[in-house]
Amino acid sequence: MNELILAIESSCDETSVAVIKNGDTILSNIVASQIKSHQRFGGVVPEVASRHHVEQITLCIDEALTQANTQPEELSAVAVTYGPGLVGALLIGLSAAKAFAWAHSLPLIPVNHMAGHIYAARLVKPLVFPLMALLVSGGHTELVYMAEDGSFEIIGETRDDAAGEAYDKVGRVLGLPYPSGKEIDRLAHLGSDTYHFPRAMMQEDNFDFSFSGLKSSFINFVHNAQQREEALSVENLAASFQASVVEVLVHKTVRACQAYPVKQLIVAGGVAANQGLRDALQKAMQELPEVELLIPPLRLCGDNAAMIGAYAHVALKKQHLADLSLNADPSVSFAHRIS
């Protein structure tokens, strides 16, 4: 009998519901984006995000079940993101998931949003352990070593800004619309690294990252040029900024894969959609032919419920379930890190 999991994701500015079969097959993956609502503010407004989730969540559940041609009585469980994320947004998804699970007497599976990002790769092909995951998103930049299914050990993380956060802040300085990561990536391919921004912590004997200094260096450089009325190339600025981010991410990731006995490298999170990063990693990982590089397609890099359902399959096998007292944990992280 097939395992069918209804998965719900509402951690930020996408309302998403999916039906996943046996942990690796997408029967439906509905995503209601809020980007246009937040663009005029230059970023996500939590209260606006929560209101949109309220409006969309039941519609997305109905559409996901219809598209998957699945009835509630055929489901094996309900999975939901409980963190990290915006607390109000998380609570909308949690309330819907708990109500649905209670109404249909289904097990409730709590899913860490970041674990979901990693397991998006499982929707492409099976994971092979041990593996390394580079998690790059608006709020997280982490290197995670996985010895086995469901085991997450942080070996490196950002000490300040996440890579995606730096992209958003640089985008504002350049006057680009939110979200600016995709546009910076496009502009970067039209320019060259002429401004040579700093590469933080490249030579330090650890796998941690820092992007705050790069962000400050970029902002100061642009503001000083403006005060001197000096014209700068937006394309070269984007290329120089992206070159710094990508070089640091790739350098640390390759070193981590050399230091640990991994068989796969998974790149996950919203910034995994960045073509500059994808190209650089594909080139760099040719030095490690024994390590398979696995990057989900663009549609699975952003927030979506399919990835939540993919990890929920593992959690269900391990009986990592929750009761109806499950609450949002906006700052939840993986259990521990290796120092």
Coordinates of C-alpha atoms in Angstrom, one line a residue:
M1 CA 0.0 0.0 0.0
N2 CA 1.3 3.4 -0.9
E3 CA 2.2 5.9 1.8
L4 CA 0.5 9.3 1.1
I5 CA 1.5 12.3 3.1
L6 CA -0.3 15.7 3.0
A7 CA 2.4 18.3 3.7
I8 CA 1.9 22.0 4.6
E9 CA 4.5 24.8 4.5
S10 CA 3.8 28.4 5.6
S11 CA 7.0 29.5 7.2
C12 CA 7.4 32.8 5.3
D13 CA 5.8 34.2 2.2
E14 CA 4.6 31.1 0.3
T15 CA 1.6 29.1 1.2
S16 CA 2.2 25.6 0.0
V17 CA 0.4 22.2 0.2
A18 CA 1.6 19.0 -1.4
V19 CA 0.7 15.3 -1.5
I20 CA 3.8 13.1 -1.6
K21 CA 3.8 9.4 -2.3
N22 CA 6.4 7.1 -0.6
G23 CA 8.6 10.1 0.2
D24 CA 9.9 10.6 -3.3
T25 CA 7.1 11.2 -5.8
I26 CA 5.2 14.4 -6.1
L27 CA 1.5 13.9 -6.7
S28 CA 0.8 17.7 -6.2
N29 CA 2.7 20.7 -5.0
I30 CA 0.6 23.8 -4.8
V31 CA 2.5 27.1 -4.1
A32 CA 0.7 30.4 -3.6
S33 CA 3.3 33.1 -3.7
Q34 CA 3.0 36.5 -2.0
I35 CA 5.9 38.2 -3.7
K36 CA 3.8 40.9 -5.4
S37 CA 2.2 41.9 -2.0
H38 CA 5.6 42.3 -0.3
Q39 CA 7.5 44.0 -3.2
R40 CA 6.2 47.5 -2.4
F41 CA 7.6 47.2 1.1
G42 CA 11.0 45.9 -0.1
G43 CA 10.8 42.8 2.0
V44 CA 8.5 40.4 3.8
V45 CA 6.0 42.1 6.2
P46 CA 5.1 39.4 8.8
E47 CA 1.5 40.6 9.4
V48 CA 0.8 40.8 5.7
A49 CA 2.3 37.3 5.2
S50 CA 0.1 35.8 8.0
R51 CA -3.1 37.3 6.5
H52 CA -2.3 35.9 3.1
H53 CA -1.7 32.5 4.6
V54 CA -5.2 32.7 6.3
E55 CA -6.7 33.5 2.9
Q56 CA -4.9 30.8 0.9
I57 CA -4.4 27.7 3.2
T58 CA -7.7 25.9 2.8
L59 CA -7.8 26.7 -0.9
C60 CA -4.3 25.2 -1.3
I61 CA -5.3 22.1 0.7
D62 CA -8.3 21.5 -1.5
E63 CA -6.3 22.1 -4.7
A64 CA -3.5 19.8 -3.6
L65 CA -5.9 16.9 -2.8
T66 CA -7.8 17.4 -6.1
Q67 CA -4.7 17.6 -8.2
A68 CA -3.3 14.4 -6.5
N69 CA -6.7 12.7 -7.0
T70 CA -6.5 11.8 -3.3
Q71 CA -9.2 11.5 -0.7
P72 CA -8.5 12.3 3.0
E73 CA -9.2 8.7 4.0
E74 CA -6.3 7.5 1.7
L75 CA -3.7 9.6 3.5
S76 CA -1.2 8.1 5.9
A77 CA -0.3 11.3 7.8
V78 CA -0.2 15.1 7.8
A79 CA 3.2 16.9 7.9
V80 CA 3.7 20.5 8.7
T81 CA 6.6 23.0 9.1
Y82 CA 6.8 24.1 12.8
G83 CA 10.0 26.2 12.4
P84 CA 12.2 28.1 11.8
G85 CA 10.2 31.0 10.2
L86 CA 7.9 33.8 11.0
V87 CA 5.9 32.9 14.1
G88 CA 2.5 34.2 12.8
A89 CA 3.0 32.5 9.4
L90 CA 4.0 29.2 11.0
L91 CA 0.9 29.2 13.3
I92 CA -1.5 29.4 10.3
G93 CA 0.0 26.3 8.8
L94 CA 0.2 24.5 12.1
S95 CA -3.5 25.3 12.9
A96 CA -4.6 24.0 9.5
A97 CA -2.5 20.8 9.8
K98 CA -3.7 20.1 13.3
A99 CA -7.3 20.6 12.4
F100 CA -7.0 18.4 9.4
A101 CA -5.1 15.7 11.3
W102 CA -7.7 15.7 14.1
A103 CA -10.7 15.7 11.8
H104 CA -9.4 12.7 9.8
S105 CA -7.7 10.8 12.7
L106 CA -4.2 11.1 11.1
P107 CA -0.8 11.2 12.6
L108 CA 0.8 14.6 12.8
I109 CA 4.5 15.0 11.7
P110 CA 6.5 18.1 12.8
V111 CA 9.1 19.1 10.2
N112 CA 12.1 21.4 10.5
H113 CA 12.0 23.7 7.5
M114 CA 15.7 23.4 6.9
A115 CA 15.5 19.6 6.9
G116 CA 12.9 19.9 4.3
H117 CA 15.2 22.0 2.1
I118 CA 17.8 19.2 2.2
Y119 CA 15.3 16.5 1.5
A120 CA 14.1 18.3 -1.6
A121 CA 17.0 16.5 -3.3
R122 CA 15.3 13.2 -2.5
L123 CA 12.6 14.2 -4.9
V124 CA 15.3 14.1 -7.7
K125 CA 17.1 10.9 -6.7
P126 CA 17.9 8.8 -3.6
L127 CA 20.2 10.2 -1.0
V128 CA 23.4 8.3 -0.4
F129 CA 25.0 8.5 3.0
P130 CA 27.2 9.9 4.4
L131 CA 26.6 13.2 2.7
M132 CA 27.3 16.9 3.0
A133 CA 24.6 19.5 2.6
L134 CA 25.2 23.2 1.9
L135 CA 22.2 25.1 3.1
V136 CA 22.0 28.6 1.7
S137 CA 18.9 30.7 2.1
G138 CA 17.6 34.1 3.3
G139 CA 18.1 33.2 6.9
H140 CA 20.6 30.4 6.9
T141 CA 24.0 29.5 5.6
E142 CA 25.2 26.2 7.0
L143 CA 27.2 23.1 6.2
V144 CA 25.5 20.0 7.5
Y145 CA 27.0 16.6 7.7
M146 CA 24.6 13.7 7.6
A147 CA 25.9 10.3 8.6
E148 CA 22.5 8.7 8.0
D149 CA 18.8 9.4 7.2
G150 CA 17.5 12.0 9.6
S151 CA 20.8 12.8 11.2
F152 CA 21.9 16.5 11.0
E153 CA 25.2 17.8 12.4
I154 CA 26.2 21.4 11.7
I155 CA 29.9 21.6 11.0
G156 CA 29.9 25.2 9.8
E157 CA 27.5 28.2 9.8
T158 CA 27.4 31.9 9.3
R159 CA 28.5 34.0 12.2
D160 CA 26.3 37.0 11.1
D161 CA 24.4 37.6 7.9
A162 CA 23.2 34.6 5.8
A163 CA 24.1 34.6 2.1
G164 CA 20.6 35.3 1.0
E165 CA 20.2 38.1 3.6
A166 CA 23.3 39.8 2.1
Y167 CA 21.9 39.5 -1.4
D168 CA 18.7 41.2 -0.2
K169 CA 20.5 44.1 1.5
V170 CA 22.8 44.6 -1.5
G171 CA 19.8 44.6 -3.8
R172 CA 18.2 47.4 -1.8
V173 CA 21.4 49.5 -2.2
L174 CA 21.3 48.9 -6.0
G175 CA 17.6 49.8 -6.1
L176 CA 16.5 46.4 -7.3
P177 CA 13.0 45.1 -6.6
Y178 CA 12.4 42.4 -3.9
P179 CA 13.4 39.6 -4.0
S180 CA 16.7 40.8 -5.6
G181 CA 18.8 37.6 -5.6
K182 CA 17.6 36.5 -9.0
E183 CA 18.2 40.0 -10.5
I184 CA 21.7 40.2 -9.0
D185 CA 22.5 36.8 -10.4
R186 CA 21.3 37.9 -13.9
L187 CA 23.3 41.2 -13.7
A188 CA 26.4 39.3 -12.5
H189 CA 26.5 37.3 -15.7
L190 CA 26.7 40.6 -17.7
G191 CA 29.5 42.0 -15.7
S192 CA 32.9 41.1 -14.3
D193 CA 34.7 41.1 -10.9
T194 CA 36.4 44.4 -11.3
Y195 CA 35.8 45.8 -7.7
H196 CA 37.3 42.8 -5.8
F197 CA 35.3 42.8 -2.6
P198 CA 36.8 40.9 0.4
R199 CA 36.5 37.1 0.9
A200 CA 35.9 36.7 4.6
M201 CA 37.3 33.8 6.6
M202 CA 38.7 32.0 3.6
Q203 CA 41.9 30.9 5.3
E204 CA 40.6 30.2 8.7
D205 CA 40.8 26.6 9.9
N206 CA 37.0 26.1 10.2
F207 CA 33.9 25.8 8.0
D208 CA 32.1 29.0 9.3
F209 CA 31.1 31.9 7.1
S210 CA 30.7 35.6 7.5
F211 CA 29.0 38.0 5.0
S212 CA 28.4 41.0 7.2
G213 CA 31.8 42.5 6.3
L214 CA 31.2 42.0 2.6
K215 CA 27.8 43.7 2.9
S216 CA 29.3 46.7 4.7
S217 CA 32.2 46.9 2.3
F218 CA 29.8 46.9 -0.7
I219 CA 27.5 49.5 0.9
N220 CA 30.4 51.8 1.8
F221 CA 32.0 51.5 -1.6
V222 CA 28.7 52.5 -3.4
H223 CA 28.0 55.4 -1.0
N224 CA 31.5 56.8 -1.3
A225 CA 31.3 56.6 -5.1
Q226 CA 27.9 58.4 -4.9
Q227 CA 29.4 61.2 -2.8
R228 CA 32.2 61.6 -5.3
E229 CA 29.6 61.5 -8.1
E230 CA 31.6 58.6 -9.6
A231 CA 29.6 56.4 -12.0
L232 CA 29.7 52.7 -11.2
S233 CA 28.7 49.7 -13.4
V234 CA 25.7 48.0 -11.8
E235 CA 26.6 44.8 -13.8
N236 CA 30.2 44.9 -12.4
L237 CA 29.0 45.6 -8.9
A238 CA 26.7 42.6 -9.1
A239 CA 29.4 40.4 -10.5
S240 CA 32.0 41.5 -7.9
F241 CA 29.6 40.9 -5.0
Q242 CA 28.5 37.6 -6.3
A243 CA 32.0 36.5 -7.0
S244 CA 32.9 37.1 -3.4
V245 CA 29.9 35.2 -2.0
V246 CA 30.3 32.3 -4.4
E247 CA 34.1 31.9 -3.9
V248 CA 33.7 31.7 -0.1
L249 CA 30.8 29.2 -0.3
V250 CA 32.5 27.0 -2.8
H251 CA 35.9 27.0 -1.1
K252 CA 34.5 26.1 2.3
T253 CA 32.2 23.5 0.9
V254 CA 34.9 21.7 -1.1
R255 CA 37.1 21.7 2.0
A256 CA 34.3 20.1 4.0
C257 CA 33.8 17.4 1.4
Q258 CA 37.5 16.7 1.5
A259 CA 37.5 16.5 5.3
Y260 CA 34.5 14.2 5.7
P261 CA 34.0 10.8 4.0
V262 CA 31.0 11.9 2.0
K263 CA 29.4 10.3 -1.1
Q264 CA 27.1 13.2 -2.0
L265 CA 27.0 17.0 -1.8
I266 CA 23.5 18.4 -1.7
V267 CA 23.0 22.2 -2.3
A268 CA 19.7 23.3 -0.8
G269 CA 17.7 26.5 0.0
G270 CA 16.6 29.5 -2.0
V271 CA 20.1 30.6 -2.9
A272 CA 20.7 27.1 -4.5
A273 CA 18.8 28.6 -7.4
N274 CA 21.6 31.0 -8.1
Q275 CA 23.2 30.0 -11.4
G276 CA 26.6 31.5 -10.5
L277 CA 26.8 29.2 -7.4
R278 CA 25.5 26.2 -9.4
D279 CA 28.1 26.7 -12.1
A280 CA 31.0 27.3 -9.7
L281 CA 30.2 24.2 -7.6
Q282 CA 29.8 22.0 -10.7
K283 CA 33.2 23.1 -11.8
A284 CA 34.9 22.8 -8.4
M285 CA 33.4 19.4 -7.6
Q286 CA 35.2 17.9 -10.6
E287 CA 38.2 17.8 -8.3
L288 CA 36.2 15.3 -6.2
P289 CA 34.8 12.8 -8.7
E290 CA 33.9 10.4 -5.9
V291 CA 31.4 12.9 -4.5
E292 CA 28.1 13.3 -6.4
L293 CA 26.8 16.8 -6.7
L294 CA 23.0 16.9 -6.3
I295 CA 21.1 20.2 -6.7
P296 CA 17.3 20.2 -6.9
P297 CA 15.6 21.9 -9.8
L298 CA 14.7 25.6 -9.4
R299 CA 11.0 24.9 -8.6
L300 CA 12.2 22.9 -5.5
C301 CA 14.8 25.4 -4.3
G302 CA 12.3 27.9 -2.9
D303 CA 9.9 27.2 -0.1
N304 CA 7.5 24.5 -1.0
A305 CA 5.5 21.7 0.7
A306 CA 6.9 18.9 -1.4
M307 CA 10.2 19.1 0.4
I308 CA 8.3 19.0 3.7
G309 CA 6.6 15.8 2.6
A310 CA 9.9 14.3 1.5
Y311 CA 11.4 14.6 4.9
A312 CA 8.2 13.6 6.6
H313 CA 8.5 10.1 5.1
V314 CA 11.7 9.7 7.1
A315 CA 10.2 11.1 10.3
L316 CA 7.2 8.8 9.9
K317 CA 9.4 5.7 9.6
K318 CA 11.2 6.8 12.8
Q319 CA 7.9 7.6 14.5
H320 CA 8.9 11.2 15.2
L321 CA 5.3 12.4 15.7
A322 CA 3.6 15.2 17.5
D323 CA 0.3 15.6 19.3
L324 CA -2.1 18.5 19.0
S325 CA -0.2 20.6 21.5
L326 CA 2.5 21.1 18.8
N327 CA 3.5 24.8 18.7
A328 CA 5.6 27.0 16.4
D329 CA 9.3 27.3 17.1
P330 CA 10.5 30.2 15.0
S331 CA 14.1 29.8 16.0
V332 CA 14.5 26.0 15.9
S333 CA 17.8 24.7 14.7
F334 CA 19.4 21.3 14.2
A335 CA 20.2 19.6 17.5
H336 CA 23.9 20.4 17.7
R337 CA 27.0 21.2 15.7
I338 CA 30.4 19.6 15.4
S339 CA 33.1 22.0 16.6

